XYZ file of C-alpha atoms in Angstrom:
652
model
C 1.152 -38.256 1.178
C 0.073 -41.099 3.445
C 1.712 -44.024 5.150
C 1.140 -46.464 7.964
C -0.358 -44.369 10.751
C 0.549 -40.956 9.354
C -0.602 -38.451 6.752
C 1.263 -35.390 5.472
C -1.235 -32.524 5.215
C 1.259 -29.784 4.351
C 4.752 -29.730 2.870
C 6.927 -26.812 1.837
C 10.504 -26.803 0.639
C 12.988 -23.954 0.670
C 12.694 -23.512 4.447
C 16.146 -22.688 5.827
C 17.797 -22.507 9.215
C 20.312 -19.661 9.586
C 22.741 -21.143 12.070
C 24.991 -18.123 12.443
C 24.134 -14.792 14.025
C 26.811 -13.044 11.983
C 25.662 -10.380 9.584
C 27.627 -11.887 6.703
C 27.102 -15.617 6.609
C 28.767 -18.223 4.477
C 26.666 -20.811 2.622
C 27.563 -23.468 5.186
C 25.581 -21.588 7.824
C 22.400 -22.044 5.773
C 20.650 -25.379 6.153
C 17.989 -26.032 3.535
C 15.086 -28.182 4.607
C 11.440 -29.110 4.328
C 8.678 -28.184 6.763
C 5.747 -30.575 7.116
C 2.542 -30.819 9.091
C 1.903 -34.494 9.770
C -1.139 -36.220 11.226
C 0.194 -39.259 13.079
C -2.107 -41.475 15.102
C -4.152 -39.069 17.247
C -1.565 -36.293 17.225
C -0.574 -33.543 14.771
C 3.113 -32.724 14.476
C 5.122 -29.934 12.920
C 8.307 -31.438 11.502
C 11.355 -29.839 9.913
C 14.257 -31.801 8.471
C 17.231 -30.850 6.309
C 17.010 -31.881 2.693
C 19.156 -34.957 3.108
C 16.868 -36.124 5.919
C 13.583 -35.182 4.275
C 13.184 -37.884 1.670
C 10.582 -39.965 3.536
C 7.901 -38.463 5.740
C 7.786 -41.555 7.886
C 11.391 -41.056 8.955
C 10.694 -38.495 11.672
C 12.672 -38.133 14.848
C 9.988 -37.469 17.439
C 10.853 -35.305 20.407
C 7.442 -34.829 21.998
C 7.940 -37.122 24.980
C 11.697 -36.842 25.324
C 12.303 -36.786 29.091
C 16.052 -37.179 28.974
C 16.560 -33.448 29.142
C 18.006 -33.324 25.624
C 16.289 -31.538 22.844
C 16.460 -32.709 19.270
C 17.037 -29.229 17.971
C 19.653 -27.900 20.372
C 22.626 -29.044 22.372
C 25.162 -27.426 24.636
C 27.459 -26.749 21.691
C 24.714 -25.463 19.402
C 23.546 -21.845 19.365
C 20.193 -21.043 20.863
C 17.676 -18.779 19.200
C 15.962 -15.830 20.806
C 12.270 -15.778 19.769
C 12.384 -12.028 19.537
C 15.389 -11.567 17.307
C 15.042 -9.450 14.200
C 17.441 -10.583 11.451
C 16.315 -7.888 9.031
C 19.790 -7.966 7.536
C 19.312 -11.596 6.520
C 19.498 -10.950 2.785
C 22.440 -13.217 2.302
C 23.982 -15.563 -0.229
C 21.455 -17.169 -2.543
C 23.675 -20.206 -3.111
C 21.587 -23.182 -2.061
C 22.794 -26.705 -1.325
C 21.954 -29.215 -4.008
C 19.132 -31.479 -2.745
C 20.319 -34.910 -1.759
C 17.538 -37.315 -0.878
C 18.278 -40.176 1.457
C 16.196 -42.479 3.611
C 17.559 -42.776 7.146
C 16.504 -45.664 9.258
C 13.688 -44.900 11.705
C 15.043 -44.118 15.124
C 18.625 -44.009 13.951
C 20.945 -41.183 14.764
C 21.204 -38.432 12.166
C 23.656 -39.347 9.427
C 25.208 -35.882 9.130
C 25.850 -32.854 11.340
C 23.033 -31.054 9.583
C 20.661 -33.849 10.516
C 21.087 -32.918 14.172
C 19.024 -29.800 13.506
C 15.911 -31.784 12.545
C 13.017 -31.428 14.955
C 9.366 -32.245 15.361
C 6.945 -30.830 17.874
C 3.330 -31.564 18.691
C 1.047 -28.661 17.902
C -0.313 -28.989 21.415
C 3.085 -27.999 22.775
C 3.146 -24.648 20.972
C 2.529 -21.523 23.019
C 3.020 -18.773 20.439
C 4.278 -18.046 16.944
C 6.208 -14.909 16.059
C 6.288 -13.599 12.518
C 9.025 -11.448 10.984
C 8.742 -7.766 10.191
C 8.007 -6.712 6.622
C 11.243 -5.890 4.889
C 13.668 -6.950 2.228
C 14.757 -10.075 4.055
C 13.182 -13.498 3.795
C 10.133 -14.002 5.962
C 10.608 -16.206 9.004
C 8.611 -17.776 11.829
C 9.771 -18.495 15.373
C 7.887 -21.169 17.331
C 7.775 -20.880 21.125
C 6.818 -23.920 23.190
C 4.759 -24.121 26.370
C 7.956 -24.481 28.382
C 9.107 -21.069 27.162
C 11.859 -22.359 24.877
C 12.015 -21.538 21.214
C 12.757 -23.671 18.195
C 15.195 -22.492 15.506
C 13.781 -19.723 13.353
C 12.373 -21.040 10.058
C 13.338 -18.795 7.118
C 11.053 -19.233 4.111
C 13.264 -18.431 1.128
C 10.520 -19.388 -1.324
C 7.553 -18.036 0.588
C 5.013 -20.089 2.492
C 4.524 -18.509 5.928
C 0.897 -17.658 5.276
C 0.125 -21.059 3.844
C 1.628 -22.732 6.911
C -0.332 -20.485 9.284
C -3.542 -21.267 7.433
C -2.918 -24.993 7.819
C -2.108 -24.584 11.512
C -5.354 -22.664 11.985
C -7.214 -25.884 11.137
C -5.933 -27.429 14.339
C -5.355 -24.382 16.544
C -6.930 -21.076 17.444
C -4.480 -18.310 16.506
C -5.048 -14.969 18.226
C -3.092 -11.885 17.136
C -1.716 -9.826 19.987
C -2.964 -6.217 20.138
C 0.436 -5.131 21.453
C 2.499 -6.955 18.842
C 0.694 -7.683 15.596
C 3.434 -10.138 14.597
C 2.831 -12.373 17.630
C 0.146 -15.078 17.516
C -0.988 -16.802 20.681
C -1.794 -20.459 20.218
C -4.857 -22.106 21.765
C -5.912 -25.690 21.003
C -9.353 -26.622 19.667
C -10.087 -28.211 23.056
C -13.452 -27.131 24.375
C -13.033 -29.003 27.637
C -9.793 -27.182 28.443
C -11.244 -23.796 27.508
C -14.427 -24.497 29.457
C -12.412 -25.414 32.531
C -10.378 -22.204 32.266
C -13.469 -20.047 31.807
C -15.253 -21.803 34.673
C -12.452 -21.257 37.166
C -11.946 -17.652 36.086
C -15.713 -16.974 36.228
C -15.476 -14.855 33.110
C -18.948 -15.709 31.830
C -22.324 -15.508 33.502
C -23.618 -18.523 31.560
C -22.452 -22.114 31.334
C -18.857 -22.132 30.151
C -19.154 -25.267 28.028
C -22.006 -23.755 26.027
C -20.010 -20.580 25.475
C -16.994 -22.460 24.146
C -19.080 -24.745 21.980
C -20.787 -21.803 20.329
C -17.468 -19.974 20.098
C -15.916 -22.756 18.030
C -18.981 -22.913 15.788
C -19.685 -19.212 15.292
C -17.039 -16.940 16.798
C -18.439 -13.675 15.486
C -22.089 -13.749 16.511
C -21.799 -15.577 19.836
C -18.486 -14.896 21.455
C -16.868 -11.568 20.740
C -19.385 -9.705 22.865
C -18.162 -11.747 25.842
C -14.640 -12.599 24.768
C -13.453 -9.055 25.391
C -13.739 -9.870 29.086
C -10.757 -12.206 28.856
C -8.509 -9.622 27.207
C -6.721 -8.801 30.440
C -6.262 -12.493 31.147
C -4.540 -13.049 27.822
C -2.397 -9.940 28.231
C -0.227 -11.808 30.695
C 0.977 -14.003 27.867
C 1.961 -10.994 25.789
C 4.207 -9.259 28.326
C 7.402 -10.356 30.077
C 6.559 -11.727 33.527
C 8.141 -10.304 36.626
C 10.540 -12.647 38.333
C 8.626 -14.974 40.602
C 5.240 -14.004 39.200
C 2.878 -16.661 37.913
C 2.134 -16.419 34.187
C -1.424 -17.626 34.844
C -2.414 -14.611 36.956
C -4.192 -11.655 35.325
C -2.383 -8.299 35.332
C -2.809 -5.733 38.061
C -6.189 -3.950 38.052
C -4.619 -0.555 37.391
C -3.177 -1.683 34.031
C -4.613 0.153 31.058
C -7.126 -1.859 29.003
C -6.011 -3.142 25.640
C -8.051 -3.558 22.475
C -9.455 -6.962 21.588
C -7.859 -9.678 19.535
C -8.289 -10.362 15.874
C -9.112 -14.019 15.403
C -8.264 -15.705 12.130
C -11.546 -16.618 10.492
C -13.497 -16.502 7.244
C -16.485 -14.491 6.043
C -19.283 -16.001 3.999
C -20.761 -13.567 1.486
C -24.117 -13.838 -0.158
C -24.771 -13.837 -3.904
C -23.456 -10.939 -5.932
C -26.320 -8.642 -7.018
C -26.856 -7.506 -10.573
C -26.016 -3.857 -11.251
C -26.866 -1.670 -14.216
C -25.160 1.611 -15.004
C -27.238 4.679 -15.828
C -26.741 7.024 -18.809
C -24.525 10.104 -18.298
C -25.901 13.280 -16.768
C -27.048 15.591 -19.572
C -26.888 19.397 -19.768
C -30.660 19.562 -19.405
C -30.523 17.433 -16.263
C -27.733 19.568 -14.792
C -29.687 22.754 -15.527
C -32.590 21.266 -13.614
C -30.445 21.324 -10.488
C -29.529 25.022 -10.848
C -31.702 27.193 -8.644
C -32.028 30.905 -7.994
C -28.779 32.891 -8.015
C -27.073 29.970 -9.728
C -26.958 27.779 -6.606
C -27.059 24.043 -7.178
C -29.992 22.230 -5.580
C -30.470 18.603 -4.511
C -26.716 18.094 -4.552
C -26.747 14.547 -3.033
C -29.103 13.441 -5.780
C -26.890 15.036 -8.420
C -23.772 13.339 -7.033
C -25.574 10.003 -7.028
C -26.457 10.492 -10.694
C -22.839 11.293 -11.552
C -21.767 8.180 -9.670
C -24.206 5.950 -11.520
C -23.681 7.365 -15.023
C -20.910 9.922 -15.203
C -21.140 13.222 -17.053
C -21.744 14.216 -20.633
C -18.478 15.547 -22.121
C -19.926 19.037 -22.573
C -20.630 19.271 -18.819
C -17.211 18.308 -17.548
C -15.552 21.698 -17.861
C -18.027 23.158 -15.348
C -18.871 20.121 -13.213
C -15.273 19.075 -12.515
C -14.678 22.369 -10.709
C -17.344 21.334 -8.196
C -16.247 17.708 -7.943
C -12.658 18.774 -7.206
C -13.585 21.406 -4.640
C -12.519 24.446 -6.644
C -16.075 25.808 -6.574
C -18.517 25.318 -3.711
C -21.663 23.282 -4.332
C -23.603 25.809 -2.217
C -22.181 29.000 -3.752
C -24.034 31.451 -5.985
C -22.868 32.615 -9.397
C -21.577 35.909 -7.981
C -19.766 34.145 -5.158
C -18.104 31.852 -7.665
C -16.918 34.827 -9.756
C -15.393 36.504 -6.714
C -13.720 33.248 -5.693
C -12.210 32.777 -9.161
C -10.807 36.335 -9.150
C -9.196 35.744 -5.777
C -7.709 32.395 -6.812
C -6.422 33.850 -10.079
C -4.428 36.494 -8.212
C -3.108 33.886 -5.817
C -2.013 31.618 -8.655
C -0.043 34.277 -10.513
C 1.684 35.423 -7.330
C 2.963 31.885 -6.820
C 3.898 31.545 -10.476
C 5.898 34.775 -10.270
C 7.968 33.277 -7.452
C 9.679 30.791 -9.710
C 9.438 32.916 -12.871
C 11.493 35.664 -11.219
C 14.357 33.318 -10.304
C 17.318 34.119 -12.550
C 19.462 31.356 -14.094
C 22.279 32.369 -11.774
C 20.007 32.016 -8.731
C 18.715 28.668 -9.935
C 22.255 27.316 -10.171
C 22.437 27.843 -6.397
C 18.989 26.369 -5.803
C 19.450 22.666 -6.400
C 15.899 21.836 -5.275
C 14.201 24.118 -7.790
C 16.629 23.073 -10.495
C 15.880 19.428 -9.783
C 12.122 20.005 -9.916
C 12.418 21.885 -13.204
C 14.510 19.150 -14.831
C 12.210 16.358 -13.679
C 9.071 18.211 -14.772
C 10.502 18.998 -18.208
C 11.435 15.359 -18.701
C 8.041 14.019 -17.610
C 5.971 16.610 -19.472
C 7.807 15.841 -22.699
C 6.396 12.303 -22.655
C 2.943 12.779 -21.093
C 0.002 11.874 -23.374
C 1.910 12.918 -26.495
C -0.381 10.888 -28.755
C -3.358 12.949 -27.589
C -4.089 15.724 -30.071
C -4.223 18.252 -27.246
C -0.551 17.548 -26.436
C 0.956 16.328 -29.710
C 3.601 18.200 -31.666
C 6.999 19.642 -30.680
C 5.829 23.197 -29.883
C 2.473 22.350 -28.366
C 1.257 25.105 -25.986
C -0.419 22.465 -23.794
C 3.006 21.180 -22.796
C 4.024 24.651 -21.665
C 0.891 24.908 -19.518
C 1.605 21.516 -17.948
C 5.130 22.659 -17.157
C 4.034 25.993 -15.645
C 1.248 24.486 -13.523
C 3.500 21.788 -12.087
C 6.284 24.260 -11.238
C 3.734 26.536 -9.582
C 2.471 23.577 -7.553
C 6.006 23.240 -6.179
C 5.587 26.787 -4.829
C 2.129 25.915 -3.480
C 3.221 22.707 -1.717
C 6.864 23.172 -0.748
C 7.023 20.009 1.366
C 5.861 17.700 -1.412
C 7.135 19.503 -4.496
C 6.979 17.483 -7.692
C 7.049 13.700 -7.818
C 6.996 11.519 -10.887
C 3.429 10.628 -11.830
C 1.856 13.998 -11.012
C 1.917 14.990 -14.682
C -0.368 12.017 -15.377
C -2.925 13.407 -12.928
C -2.785 16.953 -14.304
C -3.002 16.089 -17.995
C -6.709 15.043 -18.134
C -7.717 18.006 -15.951
C -6.026 20.539 -18.224
C -7.494 18.746 -21.265
C -11.033 19.147 -19.883
C -10.819 22.585 -18.206
C -8.548 24.219 -20.847
C -7.679 27.117 -18.550
C -4.379 27.438 -16.720
C -5.718 28.888 -13.451
C -8.784 26.655 -13.235
C -6.707 23.581 -14.081
C -4.198 24.447 -11.334
C -6.800 24.712 -8.584
C -8.655 21.611 -9.787
C -5.329 19.777 -9.740
C -4.747 21.000 -6.178
C -8.149 19.594 -5.231
C -7.226 16.230 -6.737
C -3.870 16.257 -4.962
C -5.632 16.876 -1.632
C -7.105 13.393 -2.081
C -4.003 11.594 -3.284
C -0.974 13.577 -2.077
C -0.137 10.748 0.336
C 0.534 8.517 -2.678
C 3.567 10.647 -3.511
C 5.086 11.021 -0.065
C 8.587 9.664 0.292
C 7.686 7.312 3.148
C 5.140 5.509 0.923
C 3.102 4.767 4.049
C -0.135 5.710 2.292
C 0.579 3.344 -0.582
C 1.452 0.556 1.824
C -1.778 1.131 3.717
C -3.836 1.073 0.511
C -2.211 -2.151 -0.664
C -2.984 -3.634 2.748
C -6.608 -2.502 2.493
C -6.844 -3.904 -1.026
C -5.506 -7.228 0.209
C -8.047 -7.189 3.047
C -10.947 -6.640 0.632
C -9.667 -9.285 -1.756
C -9.218 -11.738 1.113
C -12.906 -11.350 1.995
C -14.160 -11.349 -1.600
C -12.042 -14.146 -3.048
C -9.900 -16.209 -0.636
C -8.923 -18.763 -3.334
C -7.496 -16.008 -5.521
C -5.536 -14.655 -2.559
C -4.203 -18.121 -1.821
C -3.132 -18.519 -5.443
C -1.345 -15.160 -5.485
C 0.341 -16.051 -2.195
C 1.533 -19.335 -3.635
C 3.095 -17.497 -6.581
C 4.930 -14.932 -4.435
C 2.479 -12.222 -5.552
C 0.446 -11.914 -2.369
C 1.722 -8.388 -1.706
C -0.270 -7.151 -4.754
C 2.662 -4.956 -5.747
C 1.561 -5.301 -9.362
C -1.380 -3.041 -8.377
C 0.957 -0.258 -7.257
C 0.635 1.821 -10.415
C -3.138 1.402 -10.406
C -3.466 3.032 -7.012
C -0.668 5.576 -7.438
C -2.196 7.423 -10.387
C -5.759 6.108 -10.212
C -5.632 3.780 -13.228
C -4.532 6.596 -15.543
C -2.480 4.241 -17.715
C -4.810 1.269 -17.616
C -7.765 2.730 -19.563
C -8.114 4.722 -22.796
C -8.092 8.475 -22.224
C -11.911 9.008 -22.530
C -12.512 6.152 -20.082
C -10.126 7.734 -17.567
C -12.276 10.879 -17.617
C -15.386 8.817 -16.869
C -13.681 6.779 -14.153
C -12.256 9.797 -12.311
C -15.508 11.783 -12.224
C -17.257 8.758 -10.746
C -14.542 8.311 -8.116
C -14.581 12.030 -7.247
C -18.212 11.824 -6.096
C -16.997 9.976 -2.975
C -19.808 7.460 -3.435
C -20.584 4.907 -2.249
C -17.588 5.285 0.077
C -14.115 6.801 0.304
C -12.252 3.858 -1.255
C -14.135 2.943 -4.400
C -10.803 2.896 -6.235
C -9.860 -0.181 -4.173
C -13.040 -1.933 -5.325
C -12.168 -0.959 -8.897
C -8.874 -2.811 -8.411
C -10.775 -5.781 -6.935
C -13.115 -5.730 -9.930
C -10.224 -5.922 -12.404
C -8.666 -8.827 -10.503
C -12.059 -10.518 -10.324
C -12.430 -10.201 -14.091
C -9.006 -11.774 -14.610
C -9.117 -14.422 -11.859
C -9.785 -17.389 -14.144
C -7.020 -16.387 -16.532
C -4.578 -15.998 -13.669
C -5.511 -19.161 -11.796
C -6.046 -21.546 -14.711
C -2.975 -20.560 -16.729
C -0.407 -21.677 -14.180
C 1.221 -18.252 -14.110
C 4.215 -17.607 -11.885
C 4.975 -14.233 -10.353
C 6.652 -12.828 -13.468
C 3.842 -14.077 -15.720
C 1.252 -12.523 -13.396
C 3.049 -9.183 -13.568
C 3.352 -9.425 -17.333
C -0.338 -10.267 -17.731
C -1.411 -7.353 -15.529
C 0.769 -4.931 -17.509
C -0.708 -6.242 -20.751
C -4.225 -5.333 -19.609
C -3.376 -1.705 -20.385
C -5.939 -0.134 -22.761
C -7.884 -3.425 -22.962
C -10.311 -2.816 -20.095
C -13.848 -1.439 -20.386
C -14.473 1.218 -17.758
C -18.229 0.585 -17.704
C -17.722 -3.147 -17.111
C -15.216 -2.442 -14.352
C -17.435 0.134 -12.621
C -20.433 -2.174 -12.836
C -18.506 -4.983 -11.217
C -17.002 -2.692 -8.567
C -20.465 -1.516 -7.528
C -21.700 -5.125 -7.450
C -18.797 -6.057 -5.176
C -19.692 -3.169 -2.878
C -23.328 -4.271 -2.680
C -22.256 -7.855 -2.040
C -20.038 -6.779 0.844
C -22.571 -4.442 2.432
C -25.245 -7.150 2.305
C -23.147 -9.265 4.694
C -24.501 -8.769 8.220
C -21.298 -10.016 9.822
C -18.892 -7.950 7.775
C -15.724 -7.520 9.883
C -15.314 -4.099 11.402
C -11.992 -3.347 9.689
C -13.600 -4.101 6.316
C -16.426 -1.727 7.221
C -13.813 0.919 7.979
C -12.257 0.521 4.523
C -15.682 0.849 2.905
C -16.553 3.899 4.997
C -19.419 2.122 6.758
C -18.022 2.522 10.263
C -15.610 4.905 11.974
C -12.216 3.521 12.978
C -12.356 1.724 16.323
C -9.030 3.291 17.296
C -6.268 5.370 15.698
C -4.842 3.429 12.789
C -1.170 2.940 12.058
C -0.148 4.446 8.713
C 1.031 1.032 7.569
C -0.933 -1.692 9.351
C 0.929 -4.972 9.282
C -0.608 -7.656 7.194
C -1.627 -10.935 8.770
C -3.389 -14.048 7.501
C -7.076 -13.201 7.151
C -6.726 -9.946 9.133
C -10.415 -9.684 9.981
C -11.902 -8.187 13.110
C -15.289 -8.672 14.782
C -18.384 -7.012 13.424
C -19.139 -3.729 15.168
C -21.929 -2.060 13.215
C -24.386 -2.986 10.456
C -23.422 -1.770 6.987
C -25.266 1.110 5.388
C -27.142 0.712 2.090
C -25.615 1.916 -1.165
C -26.859 5.414 -2.114
C -28.728 5.582 -5.411
C -30.281 8.310 -7.498
C -33.731 7.386 -6.190
C -32.863 7.328 -2.494
C -30.050 9.885 -2.218
C -31.188 13.501 -1.184
C -6.852 6.811 -25.896
C -3.154 6.710 -25.228
C -0.424 4.133 -24.724
C 1.501 4.257 -21.433
C 5.036 5.547 -21.460
C 7.807 3.706 -19.709
C 8.530 6.303 -17.054
C 6.435 4.463 -14.464
C 6.918 0.887 -15.618
C 6.500 -1.850 -13.040
C 9.381 -4.287 -12.971
C 9.564 -7.750 -11.385
C 10.917 -7.727 -7.867
C 14.339 -9.203 -7.398
C 14.068 -9.453 -3.646
C 10.578 -9.609 -2.204
C 9.571 -8.202 1.121
C 7.587 -10.261 3.570
C 4.348 -9.683 1.770
C 5.899 -10.496 -1.567
C 7.324 -13.823 -0.500
C 4.546 -14.997 1.758
C 2.513 -17.557 -0.058
């Protein structure tokens, strides 16, 4: 939208002011409006107006140079807003005022009490932006000006915080605070101002103007090695200042150092390489790796072959015991026999613990009774169309039941959680032995037990890592999902929870899992598998005009329609494409297993727009064989559309 001397570069409706601090608000305390970023003359302004005032972008009440002491967004009678407030309870009435478009005269007083809340501010006057916590409430942003005052919190009832931050990043440098990941410091794209600051602080040994110029052009390769030296200087803006202290002074020398900032940026990837899958490992090939005393030889090479081609079905019963840690890759045949005898005794001792509980005892043990009821219900509908489990009196169902109840004795803290039966079923189908299946299942659960913890922190972290990878691989797809209130990727929850068990036909699940169990090429190949599926469906999603419900429906309808070989081929190609990038952000390298974590990671790292960090180490090459030494899903785990999105779900 353009007019005489102005151009609207961003516009988003459904942005509300919550004018009451009460927990239960009436609809009158909600003011619906429109947020705009407007280029006007040589300035860029952020403008919010209530719906009745938002009909014409040229009708903006400017407050940038108001020297009368009044502020267009507050008055003595109006409530002020604390930039640090946390209205996590702000899931309130969804009744919205009916839009009423009017065209006020330029410079005239607001025509209604709600019009008095309208404000505009030059981007150059912003000092920081605070983002809301993830939760069930609507996402909001609080803008803090250079003078230390804050504008009314903007609540995005229809999403849009990320989109707004991306637009602002065109005109400003946004730096995420290491102390508060929801706080962004604002710096203008003004090389002369930055150069002057660097010159007076003597933070660089070279000419400050050259440093800033190269920083704005290529922040990763030229600046981050030196920019860490200004961390302590910026820390003063992140902490409350002592009374009488100057905010421009660096902190005391004895303060503890803080980690560096994450600067919002983009990563340019090279072309995606072509990848070809190898044929499965045969019995003859496996035998070639068996040495004296039955010890496996050249294990890294063997794992690389399993990664690139999988296993022949006749090999799985033996090989899965190694892949899942039940048997040692280095052990001899006799050592394996002794280990199996020991584990068999251990299994039946645990099984006897719940077998010996009488019905009368169980009535007084609500936990065991609850586990038994849940397991019986889930087992009765797990893979019932598979011949191994079909029929009313199928012995396979009894084995599933006994193994899962025994696991409750093995892992008291976790017990049984819905979805575990999906992970056990293919293992029992392949191994066809109760004891071996139990210990193989325990090995699998060692990898994924965090998925079933009540806190769901592991699942949140994985969804955040998946979003990070997707943001690097396909920013337009991320932007589209954000715009459709699907940026949280919650529709991928089931994929990650049970490792795509219900997305592929049963034989394909066996192939997928044995490839993932190799741990190659890194610890999170399952995240790249999810990226590969989304990459395969990107055109359908983006060109069909799907909303959030249609996206969820389309993803659910992919069940049993995916080719595991195509998905694995694309996942490996994505991995090679990422590792070929010399400036791959360090936190992406961590996800791919190419670099150790720079510092202890929070179990649920908060998401932020383009949460990329500077490159720390070059990526390692993908290991290869040459260089390395069908059921329908049941409804018990159905994904349903979200009624109230959290911050990630509504950010678009």
